[in-house]
Amino acid sequence: MTSTGEVRRIGLTEPVWWGWGPASEHEPLPDEARGLLARLGIPVRPTAPVGLAQVRLPPARLPAAARDALAAIVGLGHVHTHDEARIRHCRGRSTTDLLRLRAGDASAAPDAVVLPADHDEVLAVLRLASRERIAVVPFGGGTSVVGGLEPARPAEQPVVALDLARLDALGRVDRESGTVELGAGLRGPRAAALLAEHGLTLGHIPQSWEYATIGGFAATRSSGQASGGYGRFDDLVVGLRVATPVGSWELGRAPASAAGPDLRELMLGSEGAFGVITQVVARVRPLPARRIFEGWSVPDFATGTRLLRTLAAADLRPTVCRLSDETETVGGLARPPRPGGPAVAIGTGTAEAAQNAAQNAAQNTAQDPAQGGCHLVTGYEGVGSVVERRAAEVAGVLLAGGARRLDAAAGPDWERGRFRAPYLRDALLDLGIFAETLETAGFWATLPALYAGVRDALAGSLSAMGLSPVVMCHISHLYETGASLYFTVVCAQGEDPIGSWRAAKGAAGDAIVAAGGTITHHHAVGTEHRPWLGAEIGDLGVDVLRAVKRTLDPAGILNPGILVG
């Protein structure tokens, strides 16, 4: 298990085992939000997680001889088999993962947690595991929300979590080339702090930033909130060092190459199924001298989407850009409250409620011209004059398209609250309320149909079960040819919340495929999106991935069942 000392070394507090982040950051849902839930017909049913001692673990299956062999590689103090270590490395942080943990179900827990110190120790562990047929789950921050840490293997097969927390060093800093070597176990805050000492930044800040790792960013093709200015994480990767059961692999030796297909792409997004990324060589930039965050209101989601398309086509993408639909705007998730205000308001989100949300927004606009419509956040980072010029150019397009500026606090309010959503999810779970997300992306021409199809699939499926869903959405990543859509769903848990969500997500997955979207823009495939992978990349594409796995992992011990079977 990652010890408390190791967590504090990277500037974080020990997270709770049943949710997100440290206990000190958890707050109950305020009375205002509770009242709103009642008006929406979403019942509150206080549901606290069981005590750690009540969590049910399967018997450990790792033979003593294998445990001793692992200890000989990484050191006795870095092989943990006690209950808390196994629980803390059980599953990821999706709502369904947490529902199981909070109910005391740790049936997917590894038999041991192994913490190697470097690439060579990772390589040795994989060779041993391949020889002994021990399943290995690479573990970074444990933030997967797609079942990426729950391997499919025979009940009798032992499994270890390979925690990379000790691979947390900043290696060579090449200022002339603008690249750095980063240990795969570096978490977001520590990586940022180490780079800041050199006046540098990755600019990669996803919502999971507080706990997710450099290796995890690469293995899942992560996309951060500032992707419009810095790019997705896979855009930042210029080299990789990978440990596989059959040997080491060094990838990337020049800014660009025509030496066949770019094999880095086989590891970016591979989710630990082909090998273990131990080091990333990444492109970095100077720390920004100027940062601006602004808030806007646009008349409606369709108008806002057209404005974003105009910005993307004119090469005017802001560093940060987030457009909330009517429901998310009214719901309060678009603009986190200021200190001292209610922690959250939850909007109305079934098909009928979306219309009500738009009507409420229109009424608010009549009462206060700074409110109503859909909320848009834009942000800019870089050299002062460049930032101010870009902000002015974007403002010109937005104003000409009917957008209105919000007060000066709107942008900074969003920035201060942008990491709060997982804590809100935990507060809702404490009240027996289900909250989960899913995301996709599509081309501009198909984006309206994709948005409507997924929203209606989620609302229709959950409404048919009598669960009064609230369905919200925002656009948060822009491309010249299209954009992402990020949905948030809140509803009553009902009698079988996991089964209900599985059915709703199945309906949403089918809607995504039917509308020509991608099954995942940045959450990865894991196990939850595997049923639609063939529809996206074709059966031949799946066969190619299986062939890669057979070559790099012939014994099939790396994260079995994740990405490909």
Coordinates of C-alpha atoms in Angstrom, one line a residue, residues 84-471:
E84 CA -6.2 -2.0 4.2
A85 CA -3.5 -2.2 1.4
R86 CA -5.7 -4.6 -0.5
I87 CA -8.8 -2.5 -0.1
R88 CA -7.1 0.7 -1.1
H89 CA -6.1 -1.0 -4.4
C90 CA -9.5 -2.5 -5.1
R91 CA -11.2 -1.1 -8.2
G92 CA -11.1 2.5 -9.3
R93 CA -13.3 5.5 -8.5
S94 CA -16.4 5.2 -10.7
T95 CA -19.7 5.5 -8.8
T96 CA -20.3 1.7 -9.2
D97 CA -16.9 1.0 -7.8
L98 CA -17.6 3.2 -4.8
L99 CA -21.1 1.7 -4.3
R100 CA -19.5 -1.7 -4.0
L101 CA -16.8 -0.5 -1.6
R102 CA -19.1 1.5 0.5
A103 CA -21.3 -1.6 0.9
G104 CA -18.3 -3.6 2.0
D105 CA -17.7 -5.5 -1.2
A106 CA -13.9 -5.8 -2.0
S107 CA -14.3 -9.0 -3.9
A108 CA -12.0 -7.6 -6.7
A109 CA -9.2 -6.8 -4.3
P110 CA -5.6 -7.9 -5.3
D111 CA -3.9 -10.6 -3.2
A112 CA -0.9 -8.3 -2.6
V113 CA 0.4 -4.8 -3.4
V114 CA 3.9 -4.5 -4.8
L115 CA 5.9 -1.3 -5.0
P116 CA 8.9 -1.5 -7.2
A117 CA 11.6 1.2 -7.0
D118 CA 12.6 1.5 -10.7
H119 CA 12.3 0.2 -14.2
D120 CA 14.5 -2.9 -13.6
E121 CA 12.4 -3.9 -10.7
V122 CA 9.2 -3.6 -12.7
L123 CA 10.8 -5.7 -15.4
A124 CA 11.8 -8.4 -12.9
V125 CA 8.3 -8.5 -11.4
L126 CA 6.7 -8.9 -14.8
R127 CA 9.1 -11.7 -15.7
L128 CA 8.3 -13.5 -12.4
A129 CA 4.6 -13.0 -12.8
S130 CA 4.6 -14.3 -16.4
R131 CA 6.5 -17.4 -15.3
E132 CA 4.2 -18.0 -12.3
R133 CA 1.0 -17.0 -14.1
I134 CA 0.3 -14.2 -11.6
A135 CA -2.0 -11.4 -13.0
V136 CA -0.6 -7.9 -12.7
V137 CA -2.7 -4.7 -12.5
P138 CA -0.5 -1.6 -13.0
F139 CA -1.7 1.0 -10.4
G140 CA -1.1 4.7 -10.6
G141 CA -3.6 6.9 -8.8
G142 CA -6.4 4.4 -8.8
T143 CA -8.7 7.0 -10.5
S144 CA -10.1 4.8 -13.3
V145 CA -13.9 5.3 -13.9
V146 CA -14.3 2.6 -16.5
G147 CA -13.4 -0.6 -14.7
G148 CA -9.8 -0.3 -15.6
L149 CA -8.5 -1.9 -12.4
E150 CA -10.7 -5.0 -12.2
P151 CA -9.0 -7.7 -14.2
A152 CA -10.9 -10.7 -15.6
R153 CA -9.1 -13.8 -14.6
P154 CA -9.9 -17.3 -13.3
A155 CA -11.0 -17.3 -9.7
E156 CA -8.0 -19.3 -8.6
Q157 CA -5.4 -17.1 -10.3
P158 CA -3.5 -14.8 -7.9
V159 CA -3.3 -11.1 -8.8
V160 CA -1.0 -8.3 -7.6
A161 CA -1.4 -4.6 -7.8
L162 CA 1.8 -3.1 -9.2
D163 CA 1.8 0.4 -7.4
L164 CA 4.2 2.7 -9.2
A165 CA 4.3 5.3 -6.4
R166 CA 8.1 5.0 -5.9
L167 CA 8.8 5.8 -9.5
D168 CA 8.3 9.5 -8.7
A169 CA 11.5 11.2 -9.8
L170 CA 12.0 14.1 -12.2
G171 CA 14.8 13.0 -14.6
R172 CA 16.7 14.9 -17.2
V173 CA 15.5 18.4 -17.9
D174 CA 16.4 19.4 -21.5
R175 CA 15.7 23.1 -21.6
E176 CA 17.1 23.5 -25.0
S177 CA 14.7 20.9 -26.5
G178 CA 11.9 21.7 -24.2
T179 CA 11.5 18.2 -22.9
V180 CA 11.7 16.4 -19.5
E181 CA 11.9 12.9 -18.2
L182 CA 9.1 12.1 -15.7
G183 CA 8.7 9.0 -13.6
A184 CA 5.4 7.2 -14.3
G185 CA 4.4 7.3 -10.6
L186 CA 4.6 11.1 -10.3
R187 CA 1.2 12.4 -9.3
G188 CA -0.1 15.7 -10.9
P189 CA 0.7 18.1 -8.0
R190 CA 4.2 16.7 -7.4
A191 CA 5.0 16.8 -11.1
A192 CA 3.8 20.4 -11.3
A193 CA 5.9 21.4 -8.2
L194 CA 9.1 19.8 -9.5
L195 CA 8.7 21.4 -12.9
A196 CA 7.9 24.8 -11.4
E197 CA 11.3 24.7 -9.7
H198 CA 12.7 24.9 -13.3
G199 CA 10.1 27.5 -14.4
L200 CA 8.3 24.9 -16.5
T201 CA 4.8 23.4 -16.8
L202 CA 3.1 20.5 -18.6
G203 CA -0.2 22.4 -18.6
H204 CA -2.0 19.1 -18.2
I205 CA -4.7 19.4 -15.5
P206 CA -7.6 16.9 -15.7
Q207 CA -10.1 16.7 -13.0
S208 CA -8.3 13.7 -11.6
W209 CA -5.1 15.8 -11.4
E210 CA -4.8 15.6 -7.6
Y211 CA -4.2 11.9 -7.6
A212 CA -3.7 10.6 -11.1
T213 CA -0.2 9.9 -12.3
I214 CA 2.0 10.6 -15.3
G215 CA 2.0 7.0 -16.4
G216 CA -1.8 6.9 -16.0
F217 CA -2.2 10.0 -18.1
A218 CA -0.3 8.3 -20.9
A219 CA -1.9 4.9 -20.5
T220 CA -5.4 6.3 -20.8
R221 CA -4.8 9.2 -23.4
S222 CA -5.9 11.7 -20.8
S223 CA -7.2 15.1 -21.8
G224 CA -6.8 18.0 -19.4
Q225 CA -9.0 21.1 -18.8
A226 CA -6.4 23.3 -20.6
S227 CA -6.2 21.1 -23.7
G228 CA -7.1 23.9 -26.0
G229 CA -3.7 25.6 -25.3
Y230 CA -1.4 22.7 -24.3
G231 CA -3.0 19.7 -26.1
R232 CA -4.0 16.3 -24.8
F233 CA -1.5 14.4 -22.8
D234 CA -0.7 12.1 -25.8
D235 CA 0.2 15.3 -27.7
L236 CA 2.8 16.0 -25.1
V237 CA 4.5 12.6 -25.1
V238 CA 7.7 12.5 -27.2
G239 CA 9.1 9.3 -25.7
L240 CA 8.3 6.3 -23.5
R241 CA 10.1 3.7 -21.5
V242 CA 8.1 0.5 -21.1
A243 CA 8.6 -2.7 -19.2
T244 CA 6.9 -5.8 -20.7
P245 CA 7.0 -9.5 -19.8
V246 CA 9.3 -10.1 -22.8
G247 CA 11.7 -7.2 -22.2
S248 CA 12.2 -3.4 -22.2
W249 CA 11.0 -1.1 -24.9
E250 CA 12.3 2.4 -25.6
L251 CA 10.1 4.5 -27.9
G252 CA 10.6 7.9 -29.4
R253 CA 14.0 9.3 -30.4
A254 CA 13.2 12.5 -32.5
P255 CA 10.6 15.2 -32.8
A256 CA 9.2 13.4 -35.8
S257 CA 10.0 10.3 -37.8
A258 CA 9.0 8.4 -40.9
A259 CA 10.4 5.1 -39.7
G260 CA 7.2 3.2 -40.1
P261 CA 4.1 3.6 -37.9
D262 CA 4.6 5.5 -34.7
L263 CA 4.8 2.7 -32.1
R264 CA 4.3 5.1 -29.2
E265 CA 0.7 5.0 -30.2
L266 CA 0.5 1.3 -29.2
M267 CA 1.3 2.2 -25.6
L268 CA -0.6 5.5 -25.4
G269 CA -4.1 4.3 -24.4
S270 CA -3.0 0.7 -23.8
E271 CA -4.2 0.8 -20.1
G272 CA -1.5 -1.5 -18.8
A273 CA -2.6 -4.4 -21.0
F274 CA 0.5 -4.4 -23.2
G275 CA 3.2 -3.2 -20.8
V276 CA 4.0 -1.0 -17.9
I277 CA 5.0 2.6 -18.7
T278 CA 7.8 3.5 -16.3
Q279 CA 9.0 6.8 -17.7
V280 CA 7.5 9.5 -20.0
V281 CA 9.6 12.0 -21.9
A282 CA 7.2 15.0 -22.3
R283 CA 7.1 18.3 -24.0
V284 CA 7.0 21.2 -21.5
R285 CA 6.5 25.0 -21.7
P286 CA 7.6 27.9 -19.6
L287 CA 5.3 28.7 -16.7
P288 CA 2.6 31.2 -17.9
A289 CA 3.3 34.8 -17.1
R290 CA -0.4 35.7 -17.4
R291 CA -3.6 33.8 -16.7
I292 CA -7.1 35.0 -17.4
F293 CA -10.4 33.3 -16.7
E294 CA -13.7 34.8 -17.9
G295 CA -17.4 33.9 -17.6
W296 CA -20.0 34.4 -20.4
S297 CA -23.6 33.7 -21.0
V298 CA -24.8 32.6 -24.4
P299 CA -28.5 32.4 -25.4
D300 CA -28.7 28.6 -25.6
F301 CA -26.6 25.5 -26.0
A302 CA -27.0 25.4 -29.8
T303 CA -25.9 29.0 -30.2
G304 CA -22.9 28.4 -27.9
T305 CA -21.9 25.3 -29.8
R306 CA -22.0 27.3 -33.1
L307 CA -19.8 30.0 -31.5
L308 CA -17.3 27.4 -30.3
R309 CA -17.2 25.9 -33.8
T310 CA -16.5 29.4 -35.2
L311 CA -13.6 29.9 -32.7
A312 CA -12.1 26.5 -33.6
A313 CA -12.3 27.1 -37.3
A314 CA -10.6 30.5 -36.9
D315 CA -7.8 29.0 -34.8
L316 CA -9.0 30.9 -31.8
R317 CA -9.4 28.1 -29.3
P318 CA -9.0 29.4 -25.7
T319 CA -6.6 27.5 -23.4
V320 CA -9.7 26.5 -21.4
C321 CA -13.2 26.4 -22.8
R322 CA -16.3 24.9 -21.1
L323 CA -19.8 25.4 -22.4
S324 CA -22.6 24.1 -20.1
D325 CA -26.1 23.3 -21.4
E326 CA -29.2 24.8 -20.0
T327 CA -29.7 22.1 -17.4
E328 CA -26.1 22.2 -16.1
T329 CA -26.2 26.0 -16.0
V330 CA -29.4 26.1 -13.9
G331 CA -28.1 23.2 -11.9
G332 CA -25.1 25.2 -10.6
L333 CA -22.4 22.8 -11.8
A334 CA -21.4 25.3 -14.5
R335 CA -20.4 27.9 -11.9
P336 CA -19.2 26.7 -8.5
P337 CA -20.4 29.0 -5.6
R338 CA -18.3 31.5 -3.9
P339 CA -17.0 30.8 -0.4
G340 CA -19.8 30.9 2.2
G341 CA -22.5 30.1 -0.4
P342 CA -24.3 26.8 -0.8
A343 CA -22.1 24.0 -2.0
V344 CA -24.3 23.1 -4.9
A345 CA -27.6 23.5 -6.6
I346 CA -28.9 20.6 -8.7
G347 CA -30.8 21.4 -11.9
T348 CA -33.7 19.6 -13.5
G349 CA -32.7 17.2 -16.2
T350 CA -35.2 14.8 -17.7
A351 CA -36.4 15.6 -21.2
E352 CA -39.3 17.7 -19.8
A353 CA -37.0 19.3 -17.2
A354 CA -34.5 20.4 -19.9
Q355 CA -37.3 22.5 -21.3
N356 CA -38.1 23.9 -17.9
A357 CA -34.4 24.7 -17.4
A358 CA -34.4 26.7 -20.6
Q359 CA -37.5 28.6 -19.5
N360 CA -36.0 29.3 -16.1
A361 CA -32.9 30.6 -17.8
A362 CA -35.0 32.9 -19.9
Q363 CA -36.9 34.2 -16.9
N364 CA -33.6 34.8 -15.1
T365 CA -32.3 36.8 -18.1
A366 CA -35.4 39.0 -18.0
Q367 CA -34.7 39.7 -14.3
D368 CA -31.0 40.1 -14.6
P369 CA -29.2 40.5 -17.9
A370 CA -26.0 38.9 -16.5
Q371 CA -27.9 35.6 -15.9
G372 CA -29.7 33.1 -17.9
G373 CA -28.9 31.2 -21.1
C374 CA -25.9 28.8 -21.0
H375 CA -22.8 29.4 -19.0
L376 CA -19.4 29.5 -20.8
V377 CA -16.0 29.7 -19.2
T378 CA -12.9 30.7 -21.3
G379 CA -9.4 30.8 -20.0
Y380 CA -6.0 31.9 -21.4
E381 CA -2.4 31.2 -20.3
G382 CA 0.9 32.3 -21.6
V383 CA 2.9 35.5 -22.3
G384 CA 1.0 38.6 -21.1
S385 CA 0.6 40.4 -24.5
V386 CA -0.3 37.2 -26.3
V387 CA -2.9 36.2 -23.7
E388 CA -4.6 39.6 -23.7
R389 CA -4.7 39.7 -27.5
R390 CA -6.2 36.2 -27.7
A391 CA -8.8 37.0 -25.1
A392 CA -9.8 40.1 -27.0
E393 CA -10.1 38.3 -30.3
V394 CA -12.2 35.6 -28.7
A395 CA -14.4 38.2 -27.0
G396 CA -15.0 39.9 -30.3
V397 CA -16.4 36.6 -31.8
L398 CA -18.5 35.9 -28.7
L399 CA -20.0 39.4 -28.5
A400 CA -20.8 39.4 -32.2
G401 CA -22.6 36.0 -31.7
G402 CA -24.8 37.3 -28.9
A403 CA -22.8 36.3 -25.9
R404 CA -22.8 38.5 -22.8
R405 CA -20.0 38.9 -20.3
L406 CA -20.7 37.8 -16.7
D407 CA -19.2 39.6 -13.7
A408 CA -15.5 39.5 -13.2
A409 CA -15.8 36.7 -10.5
A410 CA -17.4 34.2 -12.8
G411 CA -14.2 32.8 -14.4
P412 CA -12.2 32.7 -11.2
D413 CA -15.1 31.1 -9.4
W414 CA -15.0 28.2 -11.8
E415 CA -11.3 27.9 -11.5
R416 CA -11.4 27.7 -7.7
G417 CA -14.1 25.0 -7.8
R418 CA -13.0 22.9 -10.7
F419 CA -11.8 19.9 -8.6
R420 CA -14.9 19.8 -6.4
A421 CA -17.1 17.5 -8.5
P422 CA -15.8 14.2 -7.0
Y423 CA -16.4 15.5 -3.5
L424 CA -20.0 16.5 -4.5
R425 CA -20.5 12.9 -5.8
D426 CA -19.5 11.5 -2.4
A427 CA -21.8 13.9 -0.6
L428 CA -24.7 12.7 -2.8
L429 CA -23.8 9.0 -2.2
D430 CA -23.9 9.7 1.5
L431 CA -27.6 10.6 1.0
G432 CA -28.3 7.5 -1.1
I433 CA -28.3 9.5 -4.4
F434 CA -26.6 8.2 -7.5
A435 CA -24.3 10.5 -9.5
E436 CA -22.1 9.5 -12.4
T437 CA -20.6 10.8 -15.6
L438 CA -19.8 9.6 -19.1
E439 CA -18.2 11.4 -22.1
T440 CA -17.9 11.2 -25.9
A441 CA -16.8 13.3 -28.8
G442 CA -17.9 13.8 -32.4
F443 CA -17.5 16.0 -35.5
W444 CA -19.3 19.3 -35.6
A445 CA -21.8 18.1 -38.2
T446 CA -22.9 15.2 -36.0
L447 CA -22.5 16.9 -32.6
P448 CA -26.2 18.1 -32.2
A449 CA -27.5 14.6 -32.9
L450 CA -24.9 13.0 -30.6
Y451 CA -25.9 15.3 -27.8
A452 CA -29.6 14.7 -28.2
G453 CA -29.2 11.0 -28.6
V454 CA -27.1 10.4 -25.5
R455 CA -29.1 12.8 -23.4
D456 CA -32.4 11.2 -24.4
A457 CA -31.0 7.6 -24.0
L458 CA -29.9 8.4 -20.4
A459 CA -33.0 10.3 -19.4
G460 CA -35.4 7.8 -21.1
S461 CA -33.7 4.7 -19.7
L462 CA -33.6 5.9 -16.1
S463 CA -37.0 7.6 -16.2
A464 CA -38.5 4.2 -17.3
M465 CA -37.1 2.8 -14.1
G466 CA -38.9 5.5 -12.1
L467 CA -35.6 7.1 -11.0
S468 CA -36.3 10.8 -11.8
P469 CA -32.9 11.5 -13.6
V470 CA -31.2 14.8 -13.9
V471 CA -29.1 14.8 -17.0

